[in-house]
Amino acid sequence: MKIQTLSKTKFILHNGENLPASTLGYTDSGLASAELITSDYFLIRQTGTGIWHTMLQSKKVASTTVEPGARLLIQLINRRKKYRFIRSSNWRLRFSLYHMNGEEMLALLPRVNWQKESHDFILQLNEEYEKECDSFLILQALHCANLCLSMMNGGKVPVLINI
């Protein structure tokens, strides 16, 4: 699979045959809402402080929450699974999605694309989790990477507590 960056707010995930498998498109530059299209049409909306819900026909199917240390937790409600999304602390930027048992499932390596004012991403999948890493989960991880990059580059930083 390969991720193609079309613009600052539009990303396409291609499957092995280089056919578009799914898309992630933000409706605003603040990343508060997005459309995630696989075989179904999902809406991602920021619903609270550091919380985004993914909806399918007004039913919540996933939740993304920012935790202390810029870690993100992805919870897939219909699959009853949780994943942790972490940014590396090394000199080379790397985002990783971990299964709750601690094994890395996928990695996203961002590279600045100055012309599109965005990032291109290299996707690395763990072969053991290839079946679990469907296009929906990969684009959820891409959404988390975009949130982290926005926070790192001076975008809106979701506070972790309400005052």
PDB file of C-alpha atoms in Angstrom:
ATOM      1  CA  MET A   1       0.000   0.000   0.000  1.00  0.00           C
ATOM      2  CA  LYS A   2       1.095   3.561  -0.691  1.00  0.00           C
ATOM      3  CA  ILE A   3      -0.083   6.964   0.552  1.00  0.00           C
ATOM      4  CA  GLN A   4      -0.309   9.796  -1.967  1.00  0.00           C
ATOM      5  CA  THR A   5      -0.573  13.418  -0.809  1.00  0.00           C
ATOM      6  CA  LEU A   6      -2.725  15.459  -3.192  1.00  0.00           C
ATOM      7  CA  SER A   7      -2.836  18.675  -1.174  1.00  0.00           C
ATOM      8  CA  LYS A   8      -2.623  20.047   2.338  1.00  0.00           C
ATOM      9  CA  THR A   9      -5.990  18.488   3.144  1.00  0.00           C
ATOM     10  CA  LYS A  10      -6.362  15.488   0.790  1.00  0.00           C
ATOM     11  CA  PHE A  11      -4.672  12.062   0.965  1.00  0.00           C
ATOM     12  CA  ILE A  12      -5.230   8.877  -1.050  1.00  0.00           C
ATOM     13  CA  LEU A  13      -4.311   5.357   0.048  1.00  0.00           C
ATOM     14  CA  HIS A  14      -3.480   3.099  -2.905  1.00  0.00           C
ATOM     15  CA  ASN A  15      -3.597  -0.673  -2.617  1.00  0.00           C
ATOM     16  CA  GLY A  16      -0.997  -3.007  -4.134  1.00  0.00           C
ATOM     17  CA  GLU A  17      -2.378  -2.627  -7.674  1.00  0.00           C
ATOM     18  CA  ASN A  18      -1.906   1.162  -7.420  1.00  0.00           C
ATOM     19  CA  LEU A  19      -5.683   1.636  -7.460  1.00  0.00           C
ATOM     20  CA  PRO A  20      -7.185   4.118  -4.992  1.00  0.00           C
ATOM     21  CA  ALA A  21      -8.393   2.092  -2.022  1.00  0.00           C
ATOM     22  CA  SER A  22      -9.574   4.965   0.154  1.00  0.00           C
ATOM     23  CA  THR A  23      -9.236   8.685   0.821  1.00  0.00           C
ATOM     24  CA  LEU A  24      -8.885  11.070   3.736  1.00  0.00           C
ATOM     25  CA  GLY A  25      -9.965  14.643   3.059  1.00  0.00           C
ATOM     26  CA  TYR A  26     -10.129  17.438   5.618  1.00  0.00           C
ATOM     27  CA  THR A  27     -12.908  19.984   5.266  1.00  0.00           C
ATOM     28  CA  ASP A  28     -10.908  22.657   7.101  1.00  0.00           C
ATOM     29  CA  SER A  29      -7.245  23.416   7.697  1.00  0.00           C
ATOM     30  CA  GLY A  30      -7.700  23.152  11.478  1.00  0.00           C
ATOM     31  CA  LEU A  31      -8.255  19.367  11.191  1.00  0.00           C
ATOM     32  CA  ALA A  32     -11.522  19.626  13.139  1.00  0.00           C
ATOM     33  CA  SER A  33     -13.480  17.651  10.541  1.00  0.00           C
ATOM     34  CA  ALA A  34     -12.704  15.232   7.740  1.00  0.00           C
ATOM     35  CA  GLU A  35     -14.211  12.703   5.376  1.00  0.00           C
ATOM     36  CA  LEU A  36     -12.772   9.194   5.358  1.00  0.00           C
ATOM     37  CA  ILE A  37     -13.933   7.156   2.385  1.00  0.00           C
ATOM     38  CA  THR A  38     -13.292   3.418   2.078  1.00  0.00           C
ATOM     39  CA  SER A  39     -16.073   1.161   0.868  1.00  0.00           C
ATOM     40  CA  ASP A  40     -18.160   3.250   3.304  1.00  0.00           C
ATOM     41  CA  TYR A  41     -18.386   6.997   3.934  1.00  0.00           C
ATOM     42  CA  PHE A  42     -17.182   8.076   7.388  1.00  0.00           C
ATOM     43  CA  LEU A  43     -17.124  11.529   8.982  1.00  0.00           C
ATOM     44  CA  ILE A  44     -14.428  12.520  11.467  1.00  0.00           C
ATOM     45  CA  ARG A  45     -15.443  15.338  13.806  1.00  0.00           C
ATOM     46  CA  GLN A  46     -13.724  16.970  16.739  1.00  0.00           C
ATOM     47  CA  THR A  47     -16.261  16.558  19.512  1.00  0.00           C
ATOM     48  CA  GLY A  48     -14.376  17.818  22.519  1.00  0.00           C
ATOM     49  CA  THR A  49     -11.062  18.781  23.997  1.00  0.00           C
ATOM     50  CA  GLY A  50      -8.518  16.593  22.165  1.00  0.00           C
ATOM     51  CA  ILE A  51     -11.220  14.118  21.069  1.00  0.00           C
ATOM     52  CA  TRP A  52     -12.265  13.141  17.539  1.00  0.00           C
ATOM     53  CA  HIS A  53     -15.090  10.718  16.736  1.00  0.00           C
ATOM     54  CA  THR A  54     -15.435   8.815  13.491  1.00  0.00           C
ATOM     55  CA  MET A  55     -19.075   8.350  12.521  1.00  0.00           C
ATOM     56  CA  LEU A  56     -20.807   6.052  10.050  1.00  0.00           C
ATOM     57  CA  GLN A  57     -24.409   7.158   9.447  1.00  0.00           C
ATOM     58  CA  SER A  58     -24.551   8.975  12.823  1.00  0.00           C
ATOM     59  CA  LYS A  59     -23.173   5.918  14.669  1.00  0.00           C
ATOM     60  CA  LYS A  60     -19.799   6.274  16.407  1.00  0.00           C
ATOM     61  CA  VAL A  61     -17.377   3.611  15.142  1.00  0.00           C
ATOM     62  CA  ALA A  62     -14.037   5.020  16.359  1.00  0.00           C
ATOM     63  CA  SER A  63     -12.633   7.518  18.804  1.00  0.00           C
ATOM     64  CA  THR A  64      -9.240   9.258  18.807  1.00  0.00           C
ATOM     65  CA  THR A  65      -8.041  10.881  22.022  1.00  0.00           C
ATOM     66  CA  VAL A  66      -4.908  12.941  22.703  1.00  0.00           C
ATOM     67  CA  GLU A  67      -3.115  11.802  25.853  1.00  0.00           C
ATOM     68  CA  PRO A  68      -0.235  13.397  27.792  1.00  0.00           C
ATOM     69  CA  GLY A  69       3.085  13.252  25.965  1.00  0.00           C
ATOM     70  CA  ALA A  70       1.417  13.771  22.561  1.00  0.00           C
ATOM     71  CA  ARG A  71       0.359  10.136  22.476  1.00  0.00           C
ATOM     72  CA  LEU A  72      -2.910   9.303  20.823  1.00  0.00           C
ATOM     73  CA  LEU A  73      -5.277   6.469  21.590  1.00  0.00           C
ATOM     74  CA  ILE A  74      -7.417   5.026  18.794  1.00  0.00           C
ATOM     75  CA  GLN A  75     -10.403   2.998  19.937  1.00  0.00           C
ATOM     76  CA  LEU A  76     -12.366   1.028  17.334  1.00  0.00           C
ATOM     77  CA  ILE A  77     -15.722   0.515  18.971  1.00  0.00           C
ATOM     78  CA  ASN A  78     -17.206  -2.061  16.593  1.00  0.00           C
ATOM     79  CA  ARG A  79     -14.032  -4.217  16.713  1.00  0.00           C
ATOM     80  CA  ARG A  80     -13.522  -3.680  20.462  1.00  0.00           C
ATOM     81  CA  LYS A  81      -9.843  -2.872  19.904  1.00  0.00           C
ATOM     82  CA  LYS A  82      -7.531  -0.147  21.136  1.00  0.00           C
ATOM     83  CA  TYR A  83      -4.318   1.072  19.542  1.00  0.00           C
ATOM     84  CA  ARG A  84      -1.664   3.519  20.704  1.00  0.00           C
ATOM     85  CA  PHE A  85      -0.163   6.036  18.259  1.00  0.00           C
ATOM     86  CA  ILE A  86       3.263   7.396  19.223  1.00  0.00           C
ATOM     87  CA  ARG A  87       5.770   9.825  17.744  1.00  0.00           C
ATOM     88  CA  SER A  88       9.402   8.740  17.967  1.00  0.00           C
ATOM     89  CA  SER A  89      11.788  10.762  20.083  1.00  0.00           C
ATOM     90  CA  ASN A  90      14.719  10.121  17.748  1.00  0.00           C
ATOM     91  CA  TRP A  91      16.229  12.719  15.431  1.00  0.00           C
ATOM     92  CA  ARG A  92      14.397  11.157  12.484  1.00  0.00           C
ATOM     93  CA  LEU A  93      10.654  11.656  12.713  1.00  0.00           C
ATOM     94  CA  ARG A  94       8.643   8.429  12.737  1.00  0.00           C
ATOM     95  CA  PHE A  95       5.065   7.759  13.784  1.00  0.00           C
ATOM     96  CA  SER A  96       4.096   4.260  14.913  1.00  0.00           C
ATOM     97  CA  LEU A  97       0.808   2.526  15.588  1.00  0.00           C
ATOM     98  CA  TYR A  98       1.053  -0.087  18.319  1.00  0.00           C
ATOM     99  CA  HIS A  99      -1.288  -2.919  19.172  1.00  0.00           C
ATOM    100  CA  MET A 100      -2.226  -2.915  22.854  1.00  0.00           C
ATOM    101  CA  ASN A 101       0.098  -5.902  23.345  1.00  0.00           C
ATOM    102  CA  GLY A 102       2.984  -3.522  22.541  1.00  0.00           C
ATOM    103  CA  GLU A 103       3.880  -4.704  19.032  1.00  0.00           C
ATOM    104  CA  GLU A 104       4.297  -2.174  16.244  1.00  0.00           C
ATOM    105  CA  MET A 105       1.682  -2.647  13.536  1.00  0.00           C
ATOM    106  CA  LEU A 106       2.627   0.117  11.132  1.00  0.00           C
ATOM    107  CA  ALA A 107       4.894   3.110  10.800  1.00  0.00           C
ATOM    108  CA  LEU A 108       4.466   6.393   8.947  1.00  0.00           C
ATOM    109  CA  LEU A 109       7.579   8.303   7.915  1.00  0.00           C
ATOM    110  CA  PRO A 110       6.732  11.908   6.974  1.00  0.00           C
ATOM    111  CA  ARG A 111       8.737  13.944   4.490  1.00  0.00           C
ATOM    112  CA  VAL A 112       8.068  17.648   3.948  1.00  0.00           C
ATOM    113  CA  ASN A 113       6.507  18.517   0.591  1.00  0.00           C
ATOM    114  CA  TRP A 114       7.033  22.270   0.231  1.00  0.00           C
ATOM    115  CA  GLN A 115       5.022  22.575  -2.988  1.00  0.00           C
ATOM    116  CA  LYS A 116       1.879  21.137  -1.411  1.00  0.00           C
ATOM    117  CA  GLU A 117       2.559  22.720   1.998  1.00  0.00           C
ATOM    118  CA  SER A 118       2.091  19.295   3.504  1.00  0.00           C
ATOM    119  CA  HIS A 119       3.907  16.014   4.068  1.00  0.00           C
ATOM    120  CA  ASP A 120       4.381  12.920   1.957  1.00  0.00           C
ATOM    121  CA  PHE A 121       4.269   9.702   3.951  1.00  0.00           C
ATOM    122  CA  ILE A 122       6.093   6.411   3.552  1.00  0.00           C
ATOM    123  CA  LEU A 123       3.963   3.570   4.923  1.00  0.00           C
ATOM    124  CA  GLN A 124       5.637   0.548   6.519  1.00  0.00           C
ATOM    125  CA  LEU A 125       3.407  -2.379   7.512  1.00  0.00           C
ATOM    126  CA  ASN A 126       4.289  -5.188   9.914  1.00  0.00           C
ATOM    127  CA  GLU A 127       3.611  -8.419   7.991  1.00  0.00           C
ATOM    128  CA  GLU A 128       2.186 -10.110  11.094  1.00  0.00           C
ATOM    129  CA  TYR A 129      -0.583  -7.494  11.292  1.00  0.00           C
ATOM    130  CA  GLU A 130      -1.142  -6.943   7.585  1.00  0.00           C
ATOM    131  CA  LYS A 131      -4.709  -8.301   7.664  1.00  0.00           C
ATOM    132  CA  GLU A 132      -5.659  -6.188  10.679  1.00  0.00           C
ATOM    133  CA  CYS A 133      -4.198  -3.055   9.037  1.00  0.00           C
ATOM    134  CA  ASP A 134      -7.058  -2.365   6.653  1.00  0.00           C
ATOM    135  CA  SER A 135      -7.498   0.946   4.862  1.00  0.00           C
ATOM    136  CA  PHE A 136      -9.756   2.297   7.639  1.00  0.00           C
ATOM    137  CA  LEU A 137      -7.130   1.740  10.346  1.00  0.00           C
ATOM    138  CA  ILE A 138      -4.295   3.059   8.159  1.00  0.00           C
ATOM    139  CA  LEU A 139      -6.206   6.282   7.476  1.00  0.00           C
ATOM    140  CA  GLN A 140      -7.031   6.619  11.182  1.00  0.00           C
ATOM    141  CA  ALA A 141      -3.271   6.430  11.827  1.00  0.00           C
ATOM    142  CA  LEU A 142      -2.665   8.988   9.069  1.00  0.00           C
ATOM    143  CA  HIS A 143      -5.188  11.292  10.762  1.00  0.00           C
ATOM    144  CA  CYS A 144      -3.220  10.918  14.018  1.00  0.00           C
ATOM    145  CA  ALA A 145       0.037  11.725  12.198  1.00  0.00           C
ATOM    146  CA  ASN A 146      -1.524  14.874  10.762  1.00  0.00           C
ATOM    147  CA  LEU A 147      -2.712  15.903  14.240  1.00  0.00           C
ATOM    148  CA  CYS A 148       0.790  15.405  15.672  1.00  0.00           C
ATOM    149  CA  LEU A 149       2.433  17.298  12.813  1.00  0.00           C
ATOM    150  CA  SER A 150      -0.034  20.141  13.268  1.00  0.00           C
ATOM    151  CA  MET A 151       0.801  20.349  16.976  1.00  0.00           C
ATOM    152  CA  MET A 152       4.552  20.263  16.235  1.00  0.00           C
ATOM    153  CA  ASN A 153       4.315  22.943  13.545  1.00  0.00           C
ATOM    154  CA  GLY A 154       2.362  25.515  15.531  1.00  0.00           C
ATOM    155  CA  GLY A 155      -1.168  24.455  14.644  1.00  0.00           C
ATOM    156  CA  LYS A 156      -3.961  24.171  17.150  1.00  0.00           C
ATOM    157  CA  VAL A 157      -2.830  22.161  20.142  1.00  0.00           C
ATOM    158  CA  PRO A 158      -5.717  20.473  21.935  1.00  0.00           C
ATOM    159  CA  VAL A 159      -5.488  21.108  25.649  1.00  0.00           C
ATOM    160  CA  LEU A 160      -5.665  18.016  27.797  1.00  0.00           C
ATOM    161  CA  ILE A 161      -7.961  19.432  30.473  1.00  0.00           C
ATOM    162  CA  ASN A 162     -10.902  21.806  30.586  1.00  0.00           C
ATOM    163  CA  ILE A 163     -10.613  24.723  32.978  1.00  0.00           C
TER     164      ILE A 163
END
